[in-house]
Coordinates of C-alpha atoms in Angstrom, one line a residue:
M52 CA -7.1 -15.5 13.7
H53 CA -4.2 -13.2 14.3
R54 CA -5.2 -9.8 16.3
A55 CA -5.2 -6.9 14.1
I56 CA -2.5 -4.6 14.6
L57 CA -3.4 -1.4 12.7
Q58 CA -7.1 -0.9 11.9
I59 CA -8.4 2.2 9.8
E60 CA -12.2 3.3 10.5
D61 CA -14.4 5.0 8.6
L62 CA -11.5 7.1 6.9
H63 CA -12.5 10.2 4.9
T64 CA -9.7 12.2 3.4
Y65 CA -10.9 15.1 1.3
F66 CA -8.9 17.3 -0.8
F67 CA -9.8 21.1 -1.5
T68 CA -9.6 22.2 -4.5
F69 CA -10.4 25.6 -6.8
R70 CA -13.0 23.5 -8.5
G71 CA -14.6 22.1 -5.4
T72 CA -13.8 19.0 -3.0
L73 CA -12.2 16.0 -4.2
R74 CA -13.2 13.0 -2.0
A75 CA -9.8 11.1 -2.2
V76 CA -11.3 8.6 0.5
D77 CA -14.4 8.3 1.3
G78 CA -15.1 6.0 4.2
V79 CA -12.7 3.0 4.0
S80 CA -12.4 0.5 6.6
E81 CA -9.9 -2.0 6.9
E82 CA -7.4 -3.7 9.2
L83 CA -4.0 -5.2 9.2
R84 CA -3.5 -8.7 11.1
E85 CA -0.5 -9.5 13.1
S86 CA 2.2 -11.3 10.4
E87 CA -0.3 -10.8 7.1
I88 CA 0.4 -8.9 3.9
L89 CA -2.7 -7.5 2.8
G90 CA -2.7 -5.8 -0.9
I91 CA -4.6 -3.2 -1.6
V92 CA -5.6 -2.7 -5.3
G93 CA -7.5 -0.9 -8.1
E94 CA -7.0 1.6 -10.7
T95 CA -5.1 4.5 -10.8
G96 CA -6.1 7.5 -9.2
C97 CA -8.9 5.2 -6.8
G98 CA -7.4 6.6 -3.6
K99 CA -4.5 3.8 -2.3
S100 CA -2.1 5.6 -1.7
V101 CA -4.1 8.7 -0.3
T102 CA -5.5 5.8 2.3
A103 CA -1.8 5.2 3.2
L104 CA -0.9 8.4 3.2
S105 CA -3.7 9.2 5.4
A106 CA -2.8 6.4 8.1
M107 CA 0.8 8.3 8.3
K108 CA -0.3 11.8 8.5
L109 CA 1.8 12.7 5.8
I110 CA -1.6 14.0 3.8
P111 CA -0.1 17.1 2.1
A112 CA -2.2 20.9 1.4
P113 CA -5.2 21.0 0.5
G114 CA -5.7 17.3 1.6
K115 CA -7.3 17.0 4.8
I116 CA -8.4 13.9 6.9
I117 CA -11.7 15.3 7.6
K118 CA -12.7 12.2 9.8
G119 CA -12.1 8.9 10.8
K120 CA -9.7 6.4 13.3
V121 CA -6.4 4.9 12.0
L122 CA -5.8 2.6 15.4
F123 CA -2.1 1.5 16.7
E124 CA -1.7 -0.4 19.7
G125 CA -5.0 1.1 20.7
Q126 CA -4.1 4.6 19.9
N127 CA -5.8 7.0 17.1
L128 CA -3.0 7.9 15.3
L129 CA -4.8 11.1 14.0
K130 CA -5.1 12.2 17.3
K131 CA -1.4 12.3 17.8
S132 CA 0.6 15.3 17.0
D133 CA 3.5 15.8 14.7
S134 CA 6.3 14.9 16.9
E135 CA 4.2 12.2 18.6
M136 CA 4.4 10.8 15.0
R137 CA 7.8 11.4 14.1
K138 CA 8.8 8.8 16.7
I139 CA 6.2 6.3 15.2
R140 CA 7.4 7.0 11.9
G141 CA 10.3 4.3 10.8
K142 CA 10.6 2.9 14.1
K143 CA 6.8 1.2 14.4
I144 CA 5.5 2.2 10.7
S145 CA 7.9 2.3 8.3
M146 CA 6.9 3.1 4.3
I147 CA 8.2 2.3 1.4
F148 CA 7.5 5.2 -1.4
Q149 CA 6.6 4.9 -5.3
N150 CA 9.4 7.0 -6.5
P151 CA 13.0 5.3 -4.5
L152 CA 15.0 8.5 -5.9
S153 CA 13.0 10.7 -4.7
S154 CA 12.6 9.5 -1.5
L155 CA 17.1 10.0 -0.8
N156 CA 18.5 13.0 -0.4
P157 CA 20.8 13.4 -3.6
V158 CA 23.3 15.2 -1.6
F159 CA 24.3 12.8 1.1
T160 CA 25.7 9.4 0.2
I161 CA 23.5 5.6 1.3
G162 CA 25.4 5.1 4.1
D163 CA 24.9 8.9 5.7
Q164 CA 21.3 8.5 4.9
V165 CA 20.6 4.9 6.2
S166 CA 22.6 4.8 8.9
Y167 CA 21.1 8.4 10.4
I168 CA 17.7 7.2 10.5
I169 CA 19.1 3.9 12.4
G170 CA 21.2 6.7 14.6
I171 CA 17.7 8.4 15.6
H172 CA 15.4 5.5 16.2
Q173 CA 17.8 3.1 17.9
K174 CA 20.1 6.1 20.0
C175 CA 23.5 4.3 18.6
G176 CA 26.4 6.1 17.7
R177 CA 27.7 6.3 14.5
R178 CA 29.7 3.4 14.3
E179 CA 27.5 0.8 15.7
S180 CA 24.4 2.4 13.3
R181 CA 26.9 2.3 10.3
R182 CA 27.2 -1.8 11.2
R183 CA 23.6 -2.3 11.4
A184 CA 23.2 -0.5 8.0
M185 CA 25.6 -2.7 6.4
D186 CA 23.6 -6.0 7.9
M187 CA 20.6 -4.8 6.8
F188 CA 21.8 -4.3 3.3
H189 CA 23.3 -7.8 3.5
K190 CA 19.8 -8.8 4.2
V191 CA 18.4 -7.5 1.2
Q192 CA 21.1 -9.0 -0.7
L193 CA 22.6 -6.4 -1.9
P194 CA 26.2 -6.9 -3.9
D195 CA 29.4 -5.2 -2.5
V196 CA 27.6 -3.3 1.0
V197 CA 30.6 -1.4 1.8
K198 CA 30.9 0.4 -2.1
I199 CA 27.5 1.5 -2.3
L200 CA 27.8 3.0 1.1
K201 CA 29.5 5.7 0.0
K202 CA 27.9 5.8 -3.2
Y203 CA 25.1 8.5 -4.0
P204 CA 21.3 8.0 -4.9
H205 CA 22.3 8.5 -8.4
E206 CA 24.5 6.3 -9.5
L207 CA 22.8 3.4 -8.6
S208 CA 20.3 1.7 -10.6
G209 CA 16.5 1.4 -9.6
G210 CA 16.4 -2.2 -8.0
M211 CA 19.3 -1.3 -6.1
L212 CA 17.7 1.9 -5.3
Q213 CA 14.6 -0.1 -3.9
R214 CA 16.3 -2.8 -1.9
I215 CA 18.0 0.5 -0.1
M216 CA 14.8 1.7 0.7
I217 CA 13.0 -1.5 1.8
A218 CA 16.4 -1.8 3.9
M219 CA 15.6 1.5 5.2
A220 CA 12.0 0.9 6.3
L221 CA 13.0 -2.5 7.9
S222 CA 15.9 -1.3 9.7
C223 CA 14.8 -0.3 12.7
V224 CA 12.3 -3.7 12.5
P225 CA 9.0 -1.8 12.2
Q226 CA 5.7 -3.4 13.6
V227 CA 4.2 -2.7 10.1
L228 CA 5.7 -1.9 6.4
I229 CA 3.6 0.3 3.8
A230 CA 5.0 -0.4 0.1
D231 CA 3.5 1.8 -1.8
E232 CA 4.1 0.0 -5.5
P233 CA 7.4 -1.2 -4.4
T234 CA 7.9 -3.0 -7.8
T235 CA 7.0 0.1 -10.4
A236 CA 8.8 0.8 -12.9
L237 CA 11.3 -2.1 -12.6
D238 CA 11.8 -5.0 -15.0
V239 CA 10.6 -8.2 -14.4
T240 CA 13.3 -10.3 -12.8
I241 CA 14.2 -7.1 -10.5
Q242 CA 10.5 -7.5 -9.4
A243 CA 10.3 -11.0 -8.9
Q244 CA 13.1 -10.2 -6.3
I245 CA 11.8 -7.6 -4.8
L246 CA 8.5 -9.7 -4.4
S247 CA 10.1 -12.3 -2.8
L248 CA 12.5 -10.2 -0.4
I249 CA 9.3 -8.9 0.8
S250 CA 7.8 -12.4 1.8
D251 CA 11.3 -14.0 2.8
L252 CA 11.5 -10.5 5.9
R253 CA 8.0 -11.0 6.6
R254 CA 8.8 -14.5 7.7
Q255 CA 12.4 -13.3 9.4
I256 CA 11.4 -10.0 11.4
N257 CA 7.4 -11.0 11.0
T258 CA 6.7 -7.6 10.0
S259 CA 2.9 -6.8 8.8
I260 CA 2.6 -5.5 5.6
L261 CA 0.4 -3.3 3.8
L262 CA 1.0 -3.9 0.1
I263 CA -0.3 -0.9 -2.1
T264 CA -0.4 -2.0 -5.7
H265 CA -2.3 -1.8 -9.2
D266 CA -1.1 -5.6 -10.4
L267 CA -3.2 -8.3 -9.7
G268 CA -0.3 -10.8 -10.3
V269 CA 2.0 -9.3 -7.3
V270 CA -1.2 -10.0 -4.9
A271 CA -1.6 -13.3 -6.1
E272 CA 2.0 -14.2 -5.7
V273 CA 2.5 -12.5 -1.8
C274 CA -1.1 -11.4 -0.4
D275 CA -2.8 -13.1 2.3
R276 CA -5.9 -11.0 1.7
V277 CA -7.0 -8.0 -0.4
A278 CA -9.1 -4.8 -0.9
V279 CA -10.4 -3.5 -4.1
M280 CA -11.1 -0.2 -4.0
Y281 CA -13.0 2.1 -6.8
A282 CA -13.1 5.8 -6.5
G283 CA -12.5 6.3 -3.2
R284 CA -14.0 3.1 -1.4
I285 CA -13.9 -0.4 -0.7
V286 CA -15.8 -2.2 -3.3
E287 CA -14.8 -5.9 -2.4
K288 CA -12.4 -7.8 0.0
G289 CA -11.6 -11.3 1.3
K290 CA -8.5 -13.7 1.3
V291 CA -6.9 -13.6 -2.3
K292 CA -8.0 -17.1 -2.8
D293 CA -11.9 -16.7 -2.5
I294 CA -11.3 -13.0 -4.9
F295 CA -9.6 -15.0 -7.2
R296 CA -11.7 -18.0 -7.4
N297 CA -15.5 -16.1 -6.9
P298 CA -15.2 -12.2 -7.9
L299 CA -18.8 -10.8 -7.0
H300 CA -18.2 -7.1 -7.8
P301 CA -18.4 -6.5 -11.5
Y302 CA -15.6 -4.2 -11.1
T303 CA -13.2 -7.1 -9.6
R304 CA -14.7 -9.4 -12.0
G305 CA -13.4 -6.8 -14.6
L306 CA -10.1 -6.5 -13.7
M307 CA -9.6 -10.1 -13.6
K308 CA -10.6 -10.3 -17.1
S309 CA -7.9 -7.7 -18.0
I310 CA -5.2 -10.2 -16.7
P311 CA -3.3 -12.0 -19.6
R312 CA -3.0 -15.7 -18.6
R313 CA -0.7 -18.8 -20.1
G314 CA -2.1 -21.0 -23.0
R315 CA -4.7 -17.8 -24.1
Q316 CA -2.2 -16.1 -26.1
R317 CA -5.2 -15.7 -29.1
A318 CA -7.9 -14.5 -26.9
T319 CA -8.8 -10.5 -27.2
L320 CA -8.1 -9.0 -23.7
E321 CA -11.8 -7.9 -22.1
T322 CA -11.4 -4.3 -21.1
I323 CA -13.9 -2.1 -18.9
D324 CA -15.5 0.5 -20.7
G325 CA -15.7 4.1 -19.7
V326 CA -13.7 5.8 -17.6
V327 CA -13.2 6.0 -13.5
P328 CA -15.6 8.9 -12.6
D329 CA -14.5 12.3 -11.8
L330 CA -14.7 12.8 -7.8
L331 CA -15.2 16.8 -8.0
D332 CA -18.9 15.3 -9.3
P333 CA -19.3 12.1 -8.8
P334 CA -22.2 10.1 -10.0
Q335 CA -25.5 9.3 -8.0
G336 CA -25.6 6.2 -6.4
C337 CA -23.1 3.2 -7.1
L338 CA -20.1 5.1 -8.6
F339 CA -19.5 2.2 -11.0
H340 CA -22.8 2.0 -12.3
P341 CA -22.1 4.3 -15.1
R342 CA -19.5 1.6 -16.5
C343 CA -21.3 -1.6 -15.2
K344 CA -22.9 -4.2 -17.8
V345 CA -25.2 -5.6 -14.9
A346 CA -26.4 -1.9 -13.4
A347 CA -30.5 -1.8 -12.7
A348 CA -32.4 1.1 -11.5
Q349 CA -31.4 0.9 -7.8
C350 CA -28.0 1.4 -8.9
R351 CA -28.5 4.8 -9.8
Q352 CA -30.2 5.7 -6.7
A353 CA -28.6 4.1 -3.7
Q354 CA -24.7 3.8 -2.8
P355 CA -24.3 0.1 -1.9
F356 CA -22.5 -0.8 1.5
L357 CA -19.9 -4.0 2.4
Q358 CA -21.9 -7.2 3.3
E359 CA -20.1 -10.4 4.1
K360 CA -21.4 -13.0 1.5
E361 CA -19.3 -16.0 2.5
E362 CA -16.9 -16.2 5.8
G363 CA -14.6 -13.1 5.5
H364 CA -15.6 -12.3 1.9
F365 CA -17.3 -8.8 1.6
V366 CA -18.6 -6.7 -1.5
A367 CA -20.4 -3.5 -1.9
C368 CA -23.2 -4.4 -4.9
I369 CA -27.2 -5.2 -4.8
R370 CA -26.3 -7.6 -7.7

């Protein structure tokens, strides 16, 4: 078994608003192992992106990391200063953000931005950093690299921008890559190319990848393990094949049944009744019980914790 390269332990990230305290991440523990792709999946607002931003110490106000640890190379990143984190971000841990257009500076060319990042972290001159940028653009299969280097972000398509973000994130050969919804808003053809690219680059440069998505099809395609989040907590986690073959949590089962399947065109897709709970005023006991078809009286009283039901397969459910 590969060793853990990034460990998240009992992470709590809250947002302090005028309406009250929102527990966006409430006791998340997970680890990313060497050379693996770990998927974090769940509905919008379940805490996936906040977990990733917490690991990078990029939580904006009024958010605050209340407690927990994020261990990388044996050191707690949450204890690092801003200057220390700037040396780690981009070089050792890189992140692909959800919207590539908003992540790039509109007044600088693509070439200037990517070569600047490489120059800072790799400590090389302008000519060498530009050469490395071109090499990385070739790796992500961008056409006419010389022309793209002179383009501004608004002149390129969403698929090209996403490839540029991947190239920028991997340009310094990081040990960990965090990809936050890297295929959102892309058409199916480009989505498949991006997923294939991520898998290929994992094999080429041995990077561990934390993939955040709401798409179970993406998880099945590229991930080794998966953690299912609901309302700021992990409710089930394990190997992808185990979760898909035998989902144990009612929420995970609901997600699986909502996936369209080939050969079932006439079948009605099942839905999960109700809505995600208001985290400013969460329900007592299990946070999923108001929507659960098999909830018992005990579910309304106590919050279940993750327990190992099969080897490497954990679930937080008394049923």
